[in-house]
C-alpha atoms as an extended CHARMM CRD file, in Angstrom:
* protein
*
       247  EXT
         1         1  VAL       CA             -6.5530000000      -23.6410000000      -12.0110000000  PROA      1               0.0000000000
         2         2  ASP       CA             -5.5370000000      -24.2720000000       -7.8020000000  PROA      2               0.0000000000
         3         3  LEU       CA             -2.7970000000      -21.3860000000       -7.2420000000  PROA      3               0.0000000000
         4         4  PRO       CA             -1.4400000000      -23.0710000000       -4.0010000000  PROA      4               0.0000000000
         5         5  THR       CA             -0.9230000000      -26.5710000000       -6.0130000000  PROA      5               0.0000000000
         6         6  ARG       CA             -0.6550000000      -25.0430000000       -9.0530000000  PROA      6               0.0000000000
         7         7  ALA       CA             -3.0580000000      -28.2270000000      -10.2730000000  PROA      7               0.0000000000
         8         8  ILE       CA             -5.4480000000      -27.7110000000      -12.7500000000  PROA      8               0.0000000000
         9         9  THR       CA             -8.9710000000      -28.6810000000      -11.1730000000  PROA      9               0.0000000000
        10        10  GLY       CA            -11.0910000000      -28.3310000000      -14.1650000000  PROA      10              0.0000000000
        11        11  ALA       CA            -11.8650000000      -27.5040000000      -17.2210000000  PROA      11              0.0000000000
        12        12  LEU       CA            -14.9440000000      -25.4110000000      -19.8100000000  PROA      12              0.0000000000
        13        13  ASN       CA            -15.4580000000      -27.0280000000      -23.0770000000  PROA      13              0.0000000000
        14        14  PHE       CA            -17.7630000000      -24.1960000000      -25.5580000000  PROA      14              0.0000000000
        15        15  GLY       CA            -18.0730000000      -27.6430000000      -28.1940000000  PROA      15              0.0000000000
        16        16  HSD       CA            -16.6850000000      -26.1430000000      -30.9260000000  PROA      16              0.0000000000
        17        17  GLY       CA            -13.5040000000      -23.1810000000      -31.9260000000  PROA      17              0.0000000000
        18        18  VAL       CA            -14.6890000000      -19.8470000000      -30.3060000000  PROA      18              0.0000000000
        19        19  ARG       CA            -11.0500000000      -18.5170000000      -29.7360000000  PROA      19              0.0000000000
        20        20  PRO       CA            -11.4730000000      -17.3410000000      -26.6220000000  PROA      20              0.0000000000
        21        21  HSD       CA             -9.2290000000      -14.8040000000      -24.8670000000  PROA      21              0.0000000000
        22        22  GLN       CA             -9.8730000000      -12.6400000000      -22.0080000000  PROA      22              0.0000000000
        23        23  ALA       CA            -11.4150000000      -13.5400000000      -18.8410000000  PROA      23              0.0000000000
        24        24  VAL       CA            -13.0690000000      -11.0270000000      -16.8870000000  PROA      24              0.0000000000
        25        25  VAL       CA            -14.9870000000      -11.5620000000      -13.4140000000  PROA      25              0.0000000000
        26        26  ASP       CA            -17.3330000000       -8.7180000000      -12.2050000000  PROA      26              0.0000000000
        27        27  PRO       CA            -17.0910000000       -8.7530000000       -8.6000000000  PROA      27              0.0000000000
        28        28  ASN       CA            -20.7460000000       -6.8160000000       -8.4920000000  PROA      28              0.0000000000
        29        29  SER       CA            -22.5440000000       -9.8740000000       -9.7800000000  PROA      29              0.0000000000
        30        30  GLY       CA            -19.7430000000      -12.7060000000       -9.8460000000  PROA      30              0.0000000000
        31        31  LEU       CA            -20.4020000000      -13.6980000000      -13.1930000000  PROA      31              0.0000000000
        32        32  LEU       CA            -17.0790000000      -14.4120000000      -15.1420000000  PROA      32              0.0000000000
        33        33  TYR       CA            -17.0990000000      -12.8980000000      -19.1220000000  PROA      33              0.0000000000
        34        34  VAL       CA            -14.8680000000      -14.5060000000      -21.7650000000  PROA      34              0.0000000000
        35        35  THR       CA            -14.4020000000      -12.9740000000      -25.2100000000  PROA      35              0.0000000000
        36        36  THR       CA            -14.7690000000      -15.6690000000      -27.9220000000  PROA      36              0.0000000000
        37        37  GLU       CA            -13.8050000000      -14.0870000000      -30.8100000000  PROA      37              0.0000000000
        38        38  ILE       CA            -15.3690000000      -16.6670000000      -33.7220000000  PROA      38              0.0000000000
        39        39  ASP       CA            -18.6230000000      -16.5460000000      -32.2550000000  PROA      39              0.0000000000
        40        40  LYS       CA            -18.7080000000      -12.3990000000      -32.2270000000  PROA      40              0.0000000000
        41        41  ARG       CA            -19.8100000000      -12.6830000000      -28.5270000000  PROA      41              0.0000000000
        42        42  ILE       CA            -18.8140000000      -12.4240000000      -24.7280000000  PROA      42              0.0000000000
        43        43  ALA       CA            -19.8710000000      -15.6380000000      -22.9240000000  PROA      43              0.0000000000
        44        44  VAL       CA            -21.2860000000      -15.5480000000      -19.5960000000  PROA      44              0.0000000000
        45        45  ILE       CA            -20.2930000000      -17.7700000000      -17.1800000000  PROA      45              0.0000000000
        46        46  ASP       CA            -21.6060000000      -18.9340000000      -13.8290000000  PROA      46              0.0000000000
        47        47  PRO       CA            -17.9140000000      -19.9010000000      -12.2580000000  PROA      47              0.0000000000
        48        48  LYS       CA            -19.2520000000      -21.7870000000       -8.8820000000  PROA      48              0.0000000000
        49        49  THR       CA            -21.5520000000      -24.3690000000      -11.3450000000  PROA      49              0.0000000000
        50        50  ARG       CA            -18.3440000000      -23.7970000000      -14.0470000000  PROA      50              0.0000000000
        51        51  ALA       CA            -21.3690000000      -23.7720000000      -16.5940000000  PROA      51              0.0000000000
        52        52  ILE       CA            -22.1110000000      -21.3580000000      -19.4500000000  PROA      52              0.0000000000
        53        53  VAL       CA            -25.3930000000      -19.5590000000      -18.3900000000  PROA      53              0.0000000000
        54        54  GLY       CA            -25.7390000000      -16.6680000000      -21.7830000000  PROA      54              0.0000000000
        55        55  SER       CA            -23.6620000000      -14.7900000000      -23.6990000000  PROA      55              0.0000000000
        56        56  VAL       CA            -23.4950000000      -11.0300000000      -24.9090000000  PROA      56              0.0000000000
        57        57  PRO       CA            -23.3380000000      -10.4880000000      -28.9930000000  PROA      57              0.0000000000
        58        58  THR       CA            -20.7260000000       -7.8250000000      -29.6510000000  PROA      58              0.0000000000
        59        59  GLY       CA            -22.5070000000       -7.0120000000      -33.5590000000  PROA      59              0.0000000000
        60        60  ALA       CA            -18.2630000000       -6.9440000000      -34.6380000000  PROA      60              0.0000000000
        61        61  ASP       CA            -15.4980000000       -9.7150000000      -35.6150000000  PROA      61              0.0000000000
        62        62  ASN       CA            -12.4890000000      -10.5860000000      -33.7220000000  PROA      62              0.0000000000
        63        63  SER       CA            -13.7910000000       -9.1800000000      -30.5370000000  PROA      63              0.0000000000
        64        64  HSD       CA            -10.4780000000      -10.0060000000      -28.7660000000  PROA      64              0.0000000000
        65        65  MET       CA             -9.9150000000       -7.6140000000      -25.3590000000  PROA      65              0.0000000000
        66        66  MET       CA            -12.7140000000       -6.0600000000      -23.3060000000  PROA      66              0.0000000000
        67        67  VAL       CA            -13.0960000000       -4.1680000000      -20.1850000000  PROA      67              0.0000000000
        68        68  LEU       CA            -16.0380000000       -3.7250000000      -17.6940000000  PROA      68              0.0000000000
        69        69  SER       CA            -17.5600000000       -0.5000000000      -16.0770000000  PROA      69              0.0000000000
        70        70  HSD       CA            -16.9780000000       -0.6890000000      -12.4580000000  PROA      70              0.0000000000
        71        71  ASP       CA            -20.5350000000       -0.9660000000      -11.9040000000  PROA      71              0.0000000000
        72        72  GLY       CA            -20.6230000000       -4.2250000000      -14.1400000000  PROA      72              0.0000000000
        73        73  ARG       CA            -23.2920000000       -2.4300000000      -16.3390000000  PROA      73              0.0000000000
        74        74  LEU       CA            -21.4980000000       -2.0880000000      -19.5390000000  PROA      74              0.0000000000
        75        75  GLY       CA            -18.6920000000       -3.6720000000      -21.3860000000  PROA      75              0.0000000000
        76        76  TYR       CA            -16.4050000000       -2.8870000000      -23.9200000000  PROA      76              0.0000000000
        77        77  THR       CA            -14.5550000000       -5.0370000000      -26.3290000000  PROA      77              0.0000000000
        78        78  ALA       CA            -11.5050000000       -4.1680000000      -28.7050000000  PROA      78              0.0000000000
        79        79  ASN       CA            -12.5980000000       -5.6850000000      -31.9470000000  PROA      79              0.0000000000
        80        80  VAL       CA             -9.2930000000       -6.2670000000      -33.9290000000  PROA      80              0.0000000000
        81        81  LYS       CA             -9.6570000000       -6.2340000000      -37.7810000000  PROA      81              0.0000000000
        82        82  PRO       CA            -12.7210000000       -4.1650000000      -37.9160000000  PROA      82              0.0000000000
        83        83  GLY       CA            -10.7990000000       -1.7850000000      -35.9370000000  PROA      83              0.0000000000
        84        84  SER       CA            -13.7800000000       -1.3070000000      -33.2220000000  PROA      84              0.0000000000
        85        85  VAL       CA            -14.8770000000       -1.0810000000      -29.9330000000  PROA      85              0.0000000000
        86        86  SER       CA            -18.0730000000       -2.2070000000      -28.6130000000  PROA      86              0.0000000000
        87        87  VAL       CA            -20.4670000000       -0.6960000000      -26.1510000000  PROA      87              0.0000000000
        88        88  LEU       CA            -22.6930000000       -3.7740000000      -24.6860000000  PROA      88              0.0000000000
        89        89  ASP       CA            -25.2370000000       -3.4780000000      -21.9400000000  PROA      89              0.0000000000
        90        90  MET       CA            -23.6690000000       -6.6630000000      -19.5820000000  PROA      90              0.0000000000
        91        91  ALA       CA            -27.3380000000       -7.0770000000      -17.8070000000  PROA      91              0.0000000000
        92        92  GLY       CA            -29.6790000000       -6.9200000000      -20.9860000000  PROA      92              0.0000000000
        93        93  ARG       CA            -26.6920000000       -9.1680000000      -22.7940000000  PROA      93              0.0000000000
        94        94  LYS       CA            -26.8620000000       -6.9960000000      -26.4520000000  PROA      94              0.0000000000
        95        95  THR       CA            -25.0280000000       -4.2300000000      -28.1150000000  PROA      95              0.0000000000
        96        96  LEU       CA            -25.8400000000       -0.9080000000      -27.5050000000  PROA      96              0.0000000000
        97        97  ALA       CA            -23.3020000000        0.6210000000      -30.1400000000  PROA      97              0.0000000000
        98        98  VAL       CA            -20.2890000000       -0.0220000000      -31.9940000000  PROA      98              0.0000000000
        99        99  ILE       CA            -17.9790000000        3.0500000000      -32.4900000000  PROA      99              0.0000000000
       100       100  PRO       CA            -15.1740000000        2.8760000000      -35.4900000000  PROA      100             0.0000000000
       101       101  VAL       CA            -11.7280000000        3.3620000000      -34.5830000000  PROA      101             0.0000000000
       102       102  ALA       CA             -8.7940000000        2.8080000000      -36.4790000000  PROA      102             0.0000000000
       103       103  ASP       CA             -7.6160000000       -0.0030000000      -39.6340000000  PROA      103             0.0000000000
       104       104  VAL       CA             -6.6850000000       -2.4940000000      -36.5570000000  PROA      104             0.0000000000
       105       105  VAL       CA             -7.0850000000       -2.3810000000      -32.4130000000  PROA      105             0.0000000000
       106       106  GLN       CA             -6.5060000000       -4.6680000000      -30.0840000000  PROA      106             0.0000000000
       107       107  ARG       CA             -5.9640000000       -4.0090000000      -26.0190000000  PROA      107             0.0000000000
       108       108  ILE       CA             -8.9960000000       -1.6980000000      -24.3180000000  PROA      108             0.0000000000
       109       109  ALA       CA             -8.5040000000        0.0540000000      -21.1470000000  PROA      109             0.0000000000
       110       110  ILE       CA            -10.9090000000        2.4850000000      -19.0270000000  PROA      110             0.0000000000
       111       111  SER       CA            -10.7200000000        5.0460000000      -16.6080000000  PROA      111             0.0000000000
       112       112  ALA       CA            -11.1890000000        5.2460000000      -12.9020000000  PROA      112             0.0000000000
       113       113  ASP       CA            -14.2030000000        6.9490000000      -12.6710000000  PROA      113             0.0000000000
       114       114  ASP       CA            -15.7610000000        5.2210000000      -16.2440000000  PROA      114             0.0000000000
       115       115  ARG       CA            -15.9250000000        7.9490000000      -18.2460000000  PROA      115             0.0000000000
       116       116  LEU       CA            -13.0240000000        7.3010000000      -20.8630000000  PROA      116             0.0000000000
       117       117  VAL       CA            -12.2580000000        4.2560000000      -22.9100000000  PROA      117             0.0000000000
       118       118  PHE       CA             -8.9350000000        3.6620000000      -24.2040000000  PROA      118             0.0000000000
       119       119  THR       CA             -7.3390000000        1.7340000000      -27.5370000000  PROA      119             0.0000000000
       120       120  SER       CA             -4.6790000000        2.2160000000      -29.3290000000  PROA      120             0.0000000000
       121       121  ASP       CA             -4.3570000000        2.6600000000      -33.2120000000  PROA      121             0.0000000000
       122       122  ASN       CA             -2.1940000000       -0.9220000000      -34.4670000000  PROA      122             0.0000000000
       123       123  THR       CA             -1.5070000000        1.2220000000      -37.4040000000  PROA      123             0.0000000000
       124       124  ARG       CA              0.2250000000        4.5470000000      -36.3610000000  PROA      124             0.0000000000
       125       125  PRO       CA              1.5350000000        6.0050000000      -32.6240000000  PROA      125             0.0000000000
       126       126  ARG       CA             -1.4550000000        6.6670000000      -31.3990000000  PROA      126             0.0000000000
       127       127  LEU       CA             -4.0770000000        6.2030000000      -28.4750000000  PROA      127             0.0000000000
       128       128  ALA       CA             -8.1130000000        6.8790000000      -28.9940000000  PROA      128             0.0000000000
       129       129  VAL       CA             -9.6500000000        8.7780000000      -26.3060000000  PROA      129             0.0000000000
       130       130  ILE       CA            -13.1070000000        7.1160000000      -26.1670000000  PROA      130             0.0000000000
       131       131  ASP       CA            -15.9770000000        9.3200000000      -24.4330000000  PROA      131             0.0000000000
       132       132  THR       CA            -18.3760000000        6.9440000000      -22.7830000000  PROA      132             0.0000000000
       133       133  ALA       CA            -21.5630000000        9.5990000000      -22.6040000000  PROA      133             0.0000000000
       134       134  THR       CA            -21.4270000000       10.0060000000      -26.3030000000  PROA      134             0.0000000000
       135       135  ARG       CA            -20.0480000000        6.8420000000      -27.4100000000  PROA      135             0.0000000000
       136       136  SER       CA            -17.7900000000        8.6610000000      -29.6860000000  PROA      136             0.0000000000
       137       137  VAL       CA            -13.6930000000        8.8660000000      -30.2480000000  PROA      137             0.0000000000
       138       138  ARG       CA            -13.2480000000       12.0530000000      -28.1180000000  PROA      138             0.0000000000
       139       139  GLN       CA             -9.5650000000       12.8130000000      -29.1880000000  PROA      139             0.0000000000
       140       140  TRP       CA             -6.3540000000       11.3140000000      -29.6370000000  PROA      140             0.0000000000
       141       141  VAL       CA             -3.0700000000       11.1140000000      -28.3670000000  PROA      141             0.0000000000
       142       142  ASP       CA              0.2140000000       11.3120000000      -30.4120000000  PROA      142             0.0000000000
       143       143  LEU       CA              2.5980000000        8.6520000000      -28.5800000000  PROA      143             0.0000000000
       144       144  PRO       CA              6.2050000000        7.9220000000      -29.1440000000  PROA      144             0.0000000000
       145       145  GLY       CA              5.7810000000        4.5460000000      -30.7610000000  PROA      145             0.0000000000
       146       146  LEU       CA              2.7330000000        2.1210000000      -31.2160000000  PROA      146             0.0000000000
       147       147  SER       CA              1.4310000000        1.0620000000      -28.4020000000  PROA      147             0.0000000000
       148       148  TYR       CA             -0.3250000000       -2.0880000000      -26.8780000000  PROA      148             0.0000000000
       149       149  GLY       CA             -1.8960000000       -2.4120000000      -23.3090000000  PROA      149             0.0000000000
       150       150  ALA       CA             -2.8820000000        0.4100000000      -20.8300000000  PROA      150             0.0000000000
       151       151  ALA       CA             -4.2220000000        0.7800000000      -17.2410000000  PROA      151             0.0000000000
       152       152  ALA       CA             -5.2150000000        3.4380000000      -15.5640000000  PROA      152             0.0000000000
       153       153  THR       CA             -3.9330000000        4.6770000000      -11.9490000000  PROA      153             0.0000000000
       154       154  LYS       CA             -6.6210000000        3.9350000000       -9.2340000000  PROA      154             0.0000000000
       155       155  ASP       CA             -6.2210000000        7.6350000000       -8.2040000000  PROA      155             0.0000000000
       156       156  GLY       CA             -7.7090000000        8.7590000000      -11.9820000000  PROA      156             0.0000000000
       157       157  ARG       CA             -4.7060000000       10.6430000000      -12.5850000000  PROA      157             0.0000000000
       158       158  TRP       CA             -3.0360000000        8.4750000000      -14.7990000000  PROA      158             0.0000000000
       159       159  LEU       CA             -3.0150000000        6.3250000000      -17.9030000000  PROA      159             0.0000000000
       160       160  LEU       CA              0.0490000000        4.0220000000      -17.8950000000  PROA      160             0.0000000000
       161       161  ILE       CA              0.6540000000        2.6360000000      -21.4390000000  PROA      161             0.0000000000
       162       162  ALA       CA              2.9240000000       -0.4020000000      -23.2220000000  PROA      162             0.0000000000
       163       163  ILE       CA              5.2630000000        0.9080000000      -26.1410000000  PROA      163             0.0000000000
       164       164  PRO       CA              6.9570000000       -2.4960000000      -27.5920000000  PROA      164             0.0000000000
       165       165  SER       CA              8.7910000000       -0.1850000000      -30.3160000000  PROA      165             0.0000000000
       166       166  ILE       CA             10.6510000000        1.8890000000      -27.5570000000  PROA      166             0.0000000000
       167       167  SER       CA             10.7400000000       -0.7910000000      -24.8210000000  PROA      167             0.0000000000
       168       168  ALA       CA              9.2230000000        1.8200000000      -22.8040000000  PROA      168             0.0000000000
       169       169  VAL       CA              5.8080000000        2.5900000000      -20.9300000000  PROA      169             0.0000000000
       170       170  GLY       CA              4.0790000000        6.0500000000      -21.4170000000  PROA      170             0.0000000000
       171       171  VAL       CA              2.3900000000        7.8100000000      -18.8050000000  PROA      171             0.0000000000
       172       172  ILE       CA              0.0640000000        9.6480000000      -19.7860000000  PROA      172             0.0000000000
       173       173  ASP       CA             -1.8100000000       12.6300000000      -17.7700000000  PROA      173             0.0000000000
       174       174  LEU       CA             -5.7910000000       12.0160000000      -18.1150000000  PROA      174             0.0000000000
       175       175  THR       CA             -6.1350000000       15.8620000000      -16.9870000000  PROA      175             0.0000000000
       176       176  THR       CA             -4.2460000000       17.0990000000      -20.0820000000  PROA      176             0.0000000000
       177       177  LEU       CA             -4.2960000000       14.0600000000      -22.0760000000  PROA      177             0.0000000000
       178       178  LYS       CA             -0.7050000000       14.0070000000      -23.1080000000  PROA      178             0.0000000000
       179       179  VAL       CA              2.2590000000       12.1390000000      -22.6740000000  PROA      179             0.0000000000
       180       180  ALA       CA              4.2290000000       13.1730000000      -19.3830000000  PROA      180             0.0000000000
       181       181  ARG       CA              7.2970000000       10.9240000000      -19.2340000000  PROA      181             0.0000000000
       182       182  THR       CA              8.5450000000        7.8990000000      -20.7600000000  PROA      182             0.0000000000
       183       183  ILE       CA             10.0850000000        5.2010000000      -18.1400000000  PROA      183             0.0000000000
       184       184  PRO       CA             12.3520000000        2.0320000000      -19.5500000000  PROA      184             0.0000000000
       185       185  VAL       CA             11.2790000000       -1.2580000000      -19.0690000000  PROA      185             0.0000000000
       186       186  GLY       CA             12.0270000000       -4.7210000000      -20.4030000000  PROA      186             0.0000000000
       187       187  ASP       CA             12.0420000000       -5.5280000000      -24.1180000000  PROA      187             0.0000000000
       188       188  ALA       CA              8.2420000000       -5.4620000000      -26.2970000000  PROA      188             0.0000000000
       189       189  PRO       CA              6.7900000000       -4.3480000000      -23.1820000000  PROA      189             0.0000000000
       190       190  GLN       CA              3.0170000000       -6.1610000000      -23.8570000000  PROA      190             0.0000000000
       191       191  GLU       CA              0.5610000000       -6.0050000000      -20.9630000000  PROA      191             0.0000000000
       192       192  ILE       CA              0.2390000000       -3.2490000000      -17.2780000000  PROA      192             0.0000000000
       193       193  LEU       CA             -1.8600000000       -4.8460000000      -14.2830000000  PROA      193             0.0000000000
       194       194  ILE       CA             -1.7110000000       -2.7760000000      -11.6580000000  PROA      194             0.0000000000
       195       195  GLN       CA             -1.3940000000       -3.5010000000       -7.6930000000  PROA      195             0.0000000000
       196       196  PRO       CA             -5.0840000000       -3.7360000000       -6.1160000000  PROA      196             0.0000000000
       197       197  ASP       CA             -3.4920000000       -0.6290000000       -3.4090000000  PROA      197             0.0000000000
       198       198  GLY       CA             -2.1790000000        1.0440000000       -6.6440000000  PROA      198             0.0000000000
       199       199  ARG       CA              1.2640000000        1.4470000000       -5.2640000000  PROA      199             0.0000000000
       200       200  VAL       CA              2.8930000000       -0.8960000000       -8.5400000000  PROA      200             0.0000000000
       201       201  ALA       CA              2.3710000000       -1.7590000000      -11.5790000000  PROA      201             0.0000000000
       202       202  TYR       CA              3.9330000000       -4.8620000000      -13.3910000000  PROA      202             0.0000000000
       203       203  VAL       CA              4.7750000000       -4.8190000000      -16.9990000000  PROA      203             0.0000000000
       204       204  SER       CA              4.7640000000       -7.9350000000      -18.7380000000  PROA      204             0.0000000000
       205       205  CYS       CA              7.9100000000       -7.5510000000      -20.9300000000  PROA      205             0.0000000000
       206       206  ALA       CA              7.6520000000      -10.8980000000      -24.2610000000  PROA      206             0.0000000000
       207       207  ARG       CA             11.2310000000      -10.3410000000      -25.6920000000  PROA      207             0.0000000000
       208       208  SER       CA             13.3910000000      -10.3550000000      -22.2210000000  PROA      208             0.0000000000
       209       209  GLY       CA             10.8760000000      -12.7520000000      -20.8470000000  PROA      209             0.0000000000
       210       210  SER       CA             10.3730000000      -10.8620000000      -17.6960000000  PROA      210             0.0000000000
       211       211  VAL       CA              7.6800000000       -8.4970000000      -15.3130000000  PROA      211             0.0000000000
       212       212  SER       CA              9.2870000000       -5.3130000000      -15.1540000000  PROA      212             0.0000000000
       213       213  ALA       CA              7.9320000000       -3.5580000000      -11.4480000000  PROA      213             0.0000000000
       214       214  ILE       CA              7.2240000000       -0.0570000000      -11.4030000000  PROA      214             0.0000000000
       215       215  ASP       CA              6.8740000000        2.0740000000       -8.4400000000  PROA      215             0.0000000000
       216       216  LEU       CA              4.0240000000        4.3710000000       -9.5630000000  PROA      216             0.0000000000
       217       217  ALA       CA              5.2840000000        7.1240000000       -6.8260000000  PROA      217             0.0000000000
       218       218  THR       CA              8.9050000000        7.2130000000       -7.7710000000  PROA      218             0.0000000000
       219       219  TRP       CA              7.5120000000        6.1790000000      -11.2980000000  PROA      219             0.0000000000
       220       220  THR       CA             11.1750000000        3.8740000000      -11.2720000000  PROA      220             0.0000000000
       221       221  VAL       CA             11.4860000000       -0.1220000000      -11.9100000000  PROA      221             0.0000000000
       222       222  VAL       CA             12.1790000000       -1.1530000000       -8.5550000000  PROA      222             0.0000000000
       223       223  ARG       CA             12.7410000000       -5.1040000000       -9.9110000000  PROA      223             0.0000000000
       224       224  GLN       CA             12.6270000000       -7.2780000000      -12.7380000000  PROA      224             0.0000000000
       225       225  ILE       CA             10.7540000000      -10.6940000000      -12.4510000000  PROA      225             0.0000000000
       226       226  PRO       CA             12.3230000000      -13.3390000000      -14.6420000000  PROA      226             0.0000000000
       227       227  THR       CA             10.0540000000      -15.6410000000      -16.3900000000  PROA      227             0.0000000000
       228       228  ALA       CA              9.7510000000      -17.5540000000      -19.6180000000  PROA      228             0.0000000000
       229       229  SER       CA              9.9680000000      -16.2480000000      -23.1090000000  PROA      229             0.0000000000
       230       230  GLY       CA              7.0660000000      -14.1640000000      -24.3360000000  PROA      230             0.0000000000
       231       231  ALA       CA              5.5210000000      -12.7970000000      -21.4990000000  PROA      231             0.0000000000
       232       232  ASP       CA              2.5260000000      -11.2470000000      -21.9790000000  PROA      232             0.0000000000
       233       233  GLY       CA             -0.9790000000      -11.7170000000      -19.9350000000  PROA      233             0.0000000000
       234       234  LEU       CA             -1.2430000000      -10.7100000000      -16.5000000000  PROA      234             0.0000000000
       235       235  ALA       CA             -3.6750000000      -11.6090000000      -13.9850000000  PROA      235             0.0000000000
       236       236  TRP       CA             -3.9000000000      -10.5930000000      -10.1950000000  PROA      236             0.0000000000
       237       237  ALA       CA             -4.8710000000      -13.3630000000       -7.6340000000  PROA      237             0.0000000000
       238       238  SER       CA             -7.7500000000      -11.6410000000       -5.0370000000  PROA      238             0.0000000000
       239       239  ARG       CA             -6.4260000000      -11.2550000000       -1.4610000000  PROA      239             0.0000000000
       240       240  GLN       CA             -9.5710000000      -13.5530000000       -0.6150000000  PROA      240             0.0000000000
       241       241  SER       CA             -8.2870000000      -16.2110000000       -2.9770000000  PROA      241             0.0000000000
       242       242  ALA       CA             -5.1760000000      -16.4530000000       -0.5860000000  PROA      242             0.0000000000
       243       243  ARG       CA             -7.0160000000      -16.3330000000        2.7460000000  PROA      243             0.0000000000
       244       244  VAL       CA             -8.6100000000      -19.0300000000        1.3220000000  PROA      244             0.0000000000
       245       245  SER       CA             -5.2460000000      -21.2860000000        0.3870000000  PROA      245             0.0000000000
       246       246  GLY       CA             -3.8980000000      -19.9650000000        4.1290000000  PROA      246             0.0000000000
       247       247  LYS       CA             -1.4840000000      -17.7700000000        2.7240000000  PROA      247             0.0000000000
């Protein structure tokens, strides 16, 4: 999609049903990774040629969402129905481990220092904290409701997590691994995206059809951005892309 003109400029066909969900660009290699749930794999795509150049097996069904370590070496997927997290060698294109977590998981996040990975138990109000060194669940964080998408702040101090059942964002102190505060947002928050400069967090709110903007210095909602109903996934257009478009 060309952002300035909002026109579709091309498409990539997987050739069969794969149920693609999340696309993640690795700034280190320039490769694009896309989860393909039905194939139990991550598709590896060259965005310049728009060609599939390989794949990474996840070793589990329903590999739904993924995150990369900041050096791009490791990938982590949340596998919905098995309720597990896969650890992937992105360069070697192989599965390193599959970590049992809960009956159902879906979204996933990673800490700024890559030491922790987080995924919500979608059957109980708690968050799994996974130690990336031991590749095991280190502990659980009790939450005031069932949770969904999460994102860590750039300074490594906080994890923000969407809690749809109470229409709020929980703020977890990563030094104590406890909920420090909750922030009311739009109805049914889904995903959280933190601005590249670390100052603002954007929260998609499905039932209210809006995106709540949270000032991370004051922990307050400073803007409600109207969208269509069902707002969910969020992505950030890079400043480099903005310069190319002349804006």
